[in-house]
Amino acid sequence: MGNADKALKMLILIFFLSFSTQAFAQQNSSPVSSQEQIEESVKLAPCDSKNRFNTVENLFEKLGAKKEDISIEKFNKGEISNLVVRIRGKTADTIIVGAHYDKTKEGCGAIDNWTGITIIAHLYQSMTQLKPEKTFLFVAFDGEEKGLLGSDAMAKAIPKEQRQQYCSMINFDSFGFGLPQIMRDTSTSKLAATAKKVAKSMDFSLAEASILNADADSSSFERRGIPSITFHGLDNNWQKYLHSDNDKIGKINFTSVYYGYRFGLVFITKLDQMACAEYTNK
């Protein structure tokens, strides 16, 4: 990627230095995954849709998820299967961190969206070591490519009287080409503004743009009044790769995926420290 690739590596260095100033960097074992570990997980992307759910579950288990913390939520008479991995915090305030694991018929679904699955699985591993204040649900959604079926079913199943305790939904969808960006049309304004403030505090200008005719799982929660945001790591050539035979591991810039994970970790750690009211539109 030339200059873009150099920019990614420089910004990762900045983030590495900023992480070292935070309290959790003083722990004996670092909670931060390496780029090599991220790359290894991305390369697990199965091209056969039949193998994707089990591979997601195996990845979370490999990264430390215990059987008792994993649940399978089935919807649409069992046709939709979401994988949910819980970290119980000190409060009932809940943050959902999600990515879809299903794919289209074309390609291997490595970019869209095994990169997102890799990010949330490693965020899970990091947050288990950081012992968050809030409760976190890491969700691998099914049926996104068929119309956000898995996320819509989960959001719909949350009773109205309980929605107030869901502080936010953070979605990761399609990395591998550039720096993280906010998908404008699928993100609530105040949460997007919070993400930009977090990025600015780390000398990073977080872009925000619309993607023509695109939607994402965050929309399912936004429609139910839960603050939501989608991050992606695409560039202007994304249409050459997504939903095509070019969606394969060999096309991925792993530095982009790693940076998506690193920024995601900073962001959700910051949200965990903030009161929910600080980033809701209500």
C-alpha positions as semicolon CSV with decimal commas, in nm:
position;residue;x (nm);y (nm);z (nm)
1;M;0,000;0,000;0,000
2;G;0,300;0,230;-0,009
3;N;0,248;0,549;0,191
4;A;-0,072;0,417;0,346
5;D;0,113;0,113;0,477
6;K;0,383;0,336;0,625
7;A;0,115;0,547;0,792
8;L;-0,039;0,238;0,947
9;K;0,292;0,125;1,092
10;M;0,368;0,472;1,227
11;L;0,030;0,501;1,395
12;I;0,066;0,155;1,548
13;L;0,395;0,270;1,697
14;I;0,218;0,573;1,844
15;F;-0,048;0,348;1,992
16;F;0,212;0,112;2,132
17;L;0,379;0,399;2,313
18;S;0,047;0,529;2,442
19;F;-0,049;0,185;2,571
20;S;0,272;0,172;2,772
21;T;0,156;0,472;2,975
22;Q;-0,166;0,306;3,085
23;A;-0,202;0,109;3,404
24;F;-0,281;-0,224;3,245
25;A;0,053;-0,221;3,059
26;Q;0,219;-0,273;3,397
27;Q;0,076;-0,622;3,436
28;N;0,310;-0,918;3,424
29;S;0,151;-1,059;3,108
30;S;0,055;-0,816;2,837
31;P;-0,315;-0,815;2,746
32;V;-0,231;-0,688;2,399
33;S;-0,214;-0,935;2,108
34;S;0,073;-0,908;1,863
35;Q;0,034;-0,855;1,490
36;E;0,162;-1,208;1,437
37;Q;-0,118;-1,345;1,655
38;I;-0,376;-1,141;1,467
39;E;-0,241;-1,267;1,135
40;E;-0,250;-1,627;1,255
41;S;-0,618;-1,592;1,348
42;V;-0,713;-1,427;1,018
43;K;-0,553;-1,714;0,828
44;L;-0,797;-1,955;0,994
45;A;-1,078;-1,815;0,776
46;P;-1,271;-2,112;0,631
47;C;-1,401;-2,076;0,276
48;D;-1,678;-2,329;0,338
49;S;-1,976;-2,168;0,514
50;K;-2,051;-2,498;0,690
51;N;-1,726;-2,470;0,888
52;R;-1,747;-2,107;0,994
53;F;-1,953;-2,134;1,312
54;N;-1,738;-2,410;1,461
55;T;-1,421;-2,225;1,364
56;V;-1,547;-1,912;1,541
57;E;-1,621;-2,112;1,855
58;N;-1,281;-2,282;1,841
59;L;-1,107;-1,947;1,801
60;F;-1,270;-1,802;2,112
61;E;-1,185;-2,115;2,308
62;K;-0,826;-2,096;2,188
63;L;-0,813;-1,739;2,317
64;G;-0,935;-1,842;2,661
65;A;-1,315;-1,859;2,651
66;K;-1,458;-2,117;2,890
67;K;-1,754;-2,335;2,800
68;E;-1,968;-2,179;3,071
69;D;-1,914;-1,831;2,924
70;I;-2,020;-1,932;2,572
71;S;-2,382;-1,950;2,466
72;I;-2,550;-2,015;2,132
73;E;-2,858;-1,807;2,059
74;K;-3,080;-1,958;1,791
75;F;-3,349;-1,767;1,603
76;N;-3,579;-1,813;1,301
77;K;-3,662;-2,171;1,399
78;G;-3,296;-2,258;1,439
79;E;-3,183;-2,123;1,102
80;I;-2,982;-1,841;1,264
81;S;-2,709;-1,914;1,521
82;N;-2,530;-1,632;1,705
83;L;-2,232;-1,715;1,925
84;V;-2,222;-1,506;2,245
85;V;-1,922;-1,495;2,480
86;R;-1,973;-1,309;2,807
87;I;-1,737;-1,130;3,042
88;R;-1,921;-1,049;3,362
89;G;-1,827;-0,707;3,491
90;K;-1,888;-0,542;3,826
91;T;-2,211;-0,382;3,700
92;A;-2,508;-0,479;3,484
93;D;-2,424;-0,203;3,234
94;T;-2,354;-0,390;2,912
95;I;-2,145;-0,327;2,601
96;I;-2,195;-0,549;2,297
97;V;-1,890;-0,601;2,073
98;G;-1,985;-0,773;1,750
99;A;-1,890;-0,893;1,403
100;H;-2,067;-1,121;1,158
101;Y;-1,917;-1,457;1,064
102;D;-2,135;-1,550;0,768
103;K;-2,025;-1,487;0,409
104;T;-2,162;-1,455;0,059
105;K;-2,129;-1,737;-0,193
106;E;-1,837;-1,562;-0,362
107;G;-1,487;-1,573;-0,219
108;C;-1,369;-1,696;0,120
109;G;-1,520;-1,421;0,333
110;A;-1,175;-1,350;0,473
111;I;-1,205;-0,972;0,442
112;D;-1,582;-0,968;0,492
113;N;-1,580;-1,057;0,768
114;W;-1,326;-1,293;0,919
115;T;-1,114;-0,986;0,986
116;G;-1,392;-0,856;1,212
117;I;-1,424;-1,194;1,385
118;T;-1,050;-1,195;1,451
119;I;-1,067;-0,846;1,600
120;I;-1,350;-0,920;1,842
121;A;-1,197;-1,254;1,949
122;H;-0,870;-1,084;2,039
123;L;-1,057;-0,798;2,207
124;Y;-1,226;-1,064;2,418
125;Q;-0,892;-1,211;2,519
126;S;-0,757;-0,868;2,609
127;M;-1,061;-0,763;2,812
128;T;-1,061;-1,084;3,018
129;Q;-0,718;-0,981;3,145
130;L;-0,821;-0,619;3,201
131;K;-1,121;-0,721;3,416
132;P;-1,371;-0,455;3,301
133;E;-1,621;-0,265;3,513
134;K;-1,908;-0,323;3,272
135;T;-2,037;-0,654;3,141
136;F;-1,924;-0,732;2,786
137;L;-2,096;-0,952;2,529
138;F;-1,878;-1,053;2,235
139;V;-2,114;-1,167;1,961
140;A;-2,044;-1,344;1,632
141;F;-2,356;-1,274;1,426
142;D;-2,511;-1,504;1,170
143;G;-2,715;-1,394;0,868
144;E;-2,572;-1,046;0,818
145;E;-2,538;-1,099;0,445
146;K;-2,904;-1,205;0,425
147;G;-3,030;-0,884;0,583
148;L;-2,880;-0,843;0,933
149;L;-3,084;-1,143;1,050
150;G;-2,873;-1,244;1,350
151;S;-2,823;-0,896;1,492
152;D;-3,184;-0,797;1,431
153;A;-3,309;-1,106;1,612
154;M;-3,079;-1,044;1,911
155;A;-3,170;-0,675;1,935
156;K;-3,541;-0,753;1,904
157;A;-3,515;-1,013;2,182
158;I;-3,390;-0,755;2,435
159;P;-3,695;-0,651;2,642
160;K;-3,771;-0,280;2,616
161;E;-3,740;-0,235;2,990
162;Q;-3,382;-0,371;2,977
163;R;-3,252;-0,167;2,685
164;Q;-3,138;0,114;2,912
165;Q;-2,867;-0,108;3,058
166;Y;-2,719;-0,169;2,710
167;C;-2,474;0,119;2,690
168;S;-2,353;0,059;2,335
169;M;-2,298;-0,181;2,048
170;I;-1,955;-0,172;1,881
171;N;-1,936;-0,346;1,543
172;F;-1,632;-0,443;1,335
173;D;-1,689;-0,520;0,968
174;S;-1,428;-0,570;0,695
175;F;-1,065;-0,470;0,750
176;G;-0,748;-0,527;0,555
177;F;-0,685;-0,219;0,341
178;G;-0,658;0,098;0,544
179;L;-0,695;0,276;0,875
180;P;-1,013;0,231;1,080
181;Q;-1,304;0,449;0,976
182;I;-1,654;0,507;1,107
183;M;-1,938;0,393;0,884
184;R;-2,149;0,706;0,915
185;D;-2,494;0,574;0,822
186;T;-2,481;0,288;1,073
187;S;-2,346;0,482;1,372
188;T;-2,515;0,707;1,628
189;S;-2,381;1,060;1,638
190;K;-2,272;1,088;2,000
191;L;-2,093;0,754;2,002
192;A;-1,916;0,851;1,679
193;A;-1,813;1,180;1,840
194;T;-1,679;0,987;2,139
195;A;-1,473;0,764;1,908
196;K;-1,326;1,071;1,740
197;K;-1,232;1,222;2,075
198;V;-1,058;0,900;2,178
199;A;-0,868;0,896;1,848
200;K;-0,775;1,265;1,878
201;S;-0,632;1,206;2,224
202;M;-0,392;0,963;2,057
203;D;-0,299;1,197;1,770
204;F;-0,509;1,005;1,519
205;S;-0,774;1,162;1,296
206;L;-1,057;0,909;1,269
207;A;-1,236;0,941;0,935
208;E;-1,612;0,910;0,898
209;A;-1,776;0,828;0,566
210;S;-2,080;0,666;0,408
211;I;-2,051;0,350;0,198
212;L;-2,298;0,337;-0,090
213;N;-2,583;0,089;-0,036
214;A;-2,407;-0,063;0,266
215;D;-2,555;-0,157;0,602
216;A;-2,414;-0,326;0,911
217;D;-2,520;-0,510;1,226
218;S;-2,498;-0,194;1,436
219;S;-2,814;-0,071;1,261
220;S;-3,020;-0,343;1,428
221;F;-2,938;-0,203;1,771
222;E;-2,956;0,161;1,667
223;R;-3,317;0,104;1,561
224;R;-3,394;-0,011;1,917
225;G;-3,242;0,300;2,074
226;I;-2,908;0,142;2,171
227;P;-2,607;0,364;2,085
228;S;-2,416;0,187;1,808
229;I;-2,117;0,227;1,580
230;T;-1,949;0,032;1,299
231;F;-1,577;0,049;1,224
232;H;-1,426;-0,077;0,899
233;G;-1,079;-0,078;0,746
234;L;-1,153;-0,043;0,374
235;D;-1,025;0,192;0,107
236;N;-1,177;0,336;-0,211
237;N;-1,124;0,007;-0,397
238;W;-1,340;-0,199;-0,162
239;Q;-1,588;-0,294;-0,436
240;K;-1,315;-0,496;-0,608
241;Y;-1,293;-0,730;-0,312
242;L;-1,614;-0,755;-0,111
243;H;-1,878;-1,000;-0,232
244;S;-1,644;-1,129;-0,500
245;D;-1,391;-1,404;-0,564
246;N;-1,122;-1,155;-0,460
247;D;-1,234;-1,178;-0,098
248;K;-0,952;-1,404;0,014
249;I;-0,666;-1,407;0,261
250;G;-0,399;-1,315;0,005
251;K;-0,556;-0,973;-0,050
252;I;-0,540;-0,868;0,317
253;N;-0,299;-0,616;0,464
254;F;-0,262;-0,761;0,814
255;T;-0,135;-0,431;0,951
256;S;-0,479;-0,285;0,882
257;V;-0,648;-0,562;1,081
258;Y;-0,401;-0,522;1,365
259;Y;-0,457;-0,151;1,380
260;G;-0,834;-0,206;1,387
261;Y;-0,784;-0,432;1,688
262;R;-0,551;-0,189;1,865
263;F;-0,780;0,110;1,818
264;G;-1,078;-0,104;1,914
265;L;-0,907;-0,200;2,239
266;V;-0,837;0,163;2,328
267;F;-1,194;0,259;2,244
268;I;-1,381;-0,010;2,436
269;T;-1,148;0,031;2,735
270;K;-1,235;0,400;2,737
271;L;-1,609;0,326;2,713
272;D;-1,576;0,086;3,004
273;Q;-1,434;0,368;3,215
274;M;-1,705;0,619;3,119
275;A;-2,062;0,649;3,243
276;C;-2,304;0,522;2,980
277;A;-2,482;0,858;2,971
278;E;-2,167;1,021;2,836
279;Y;-2,202;0,855;2,496
280;T;-2,574;0,807;2,450
281;N;-2,798;1,029;2,239
282;K;-3,072;1,011;2,499
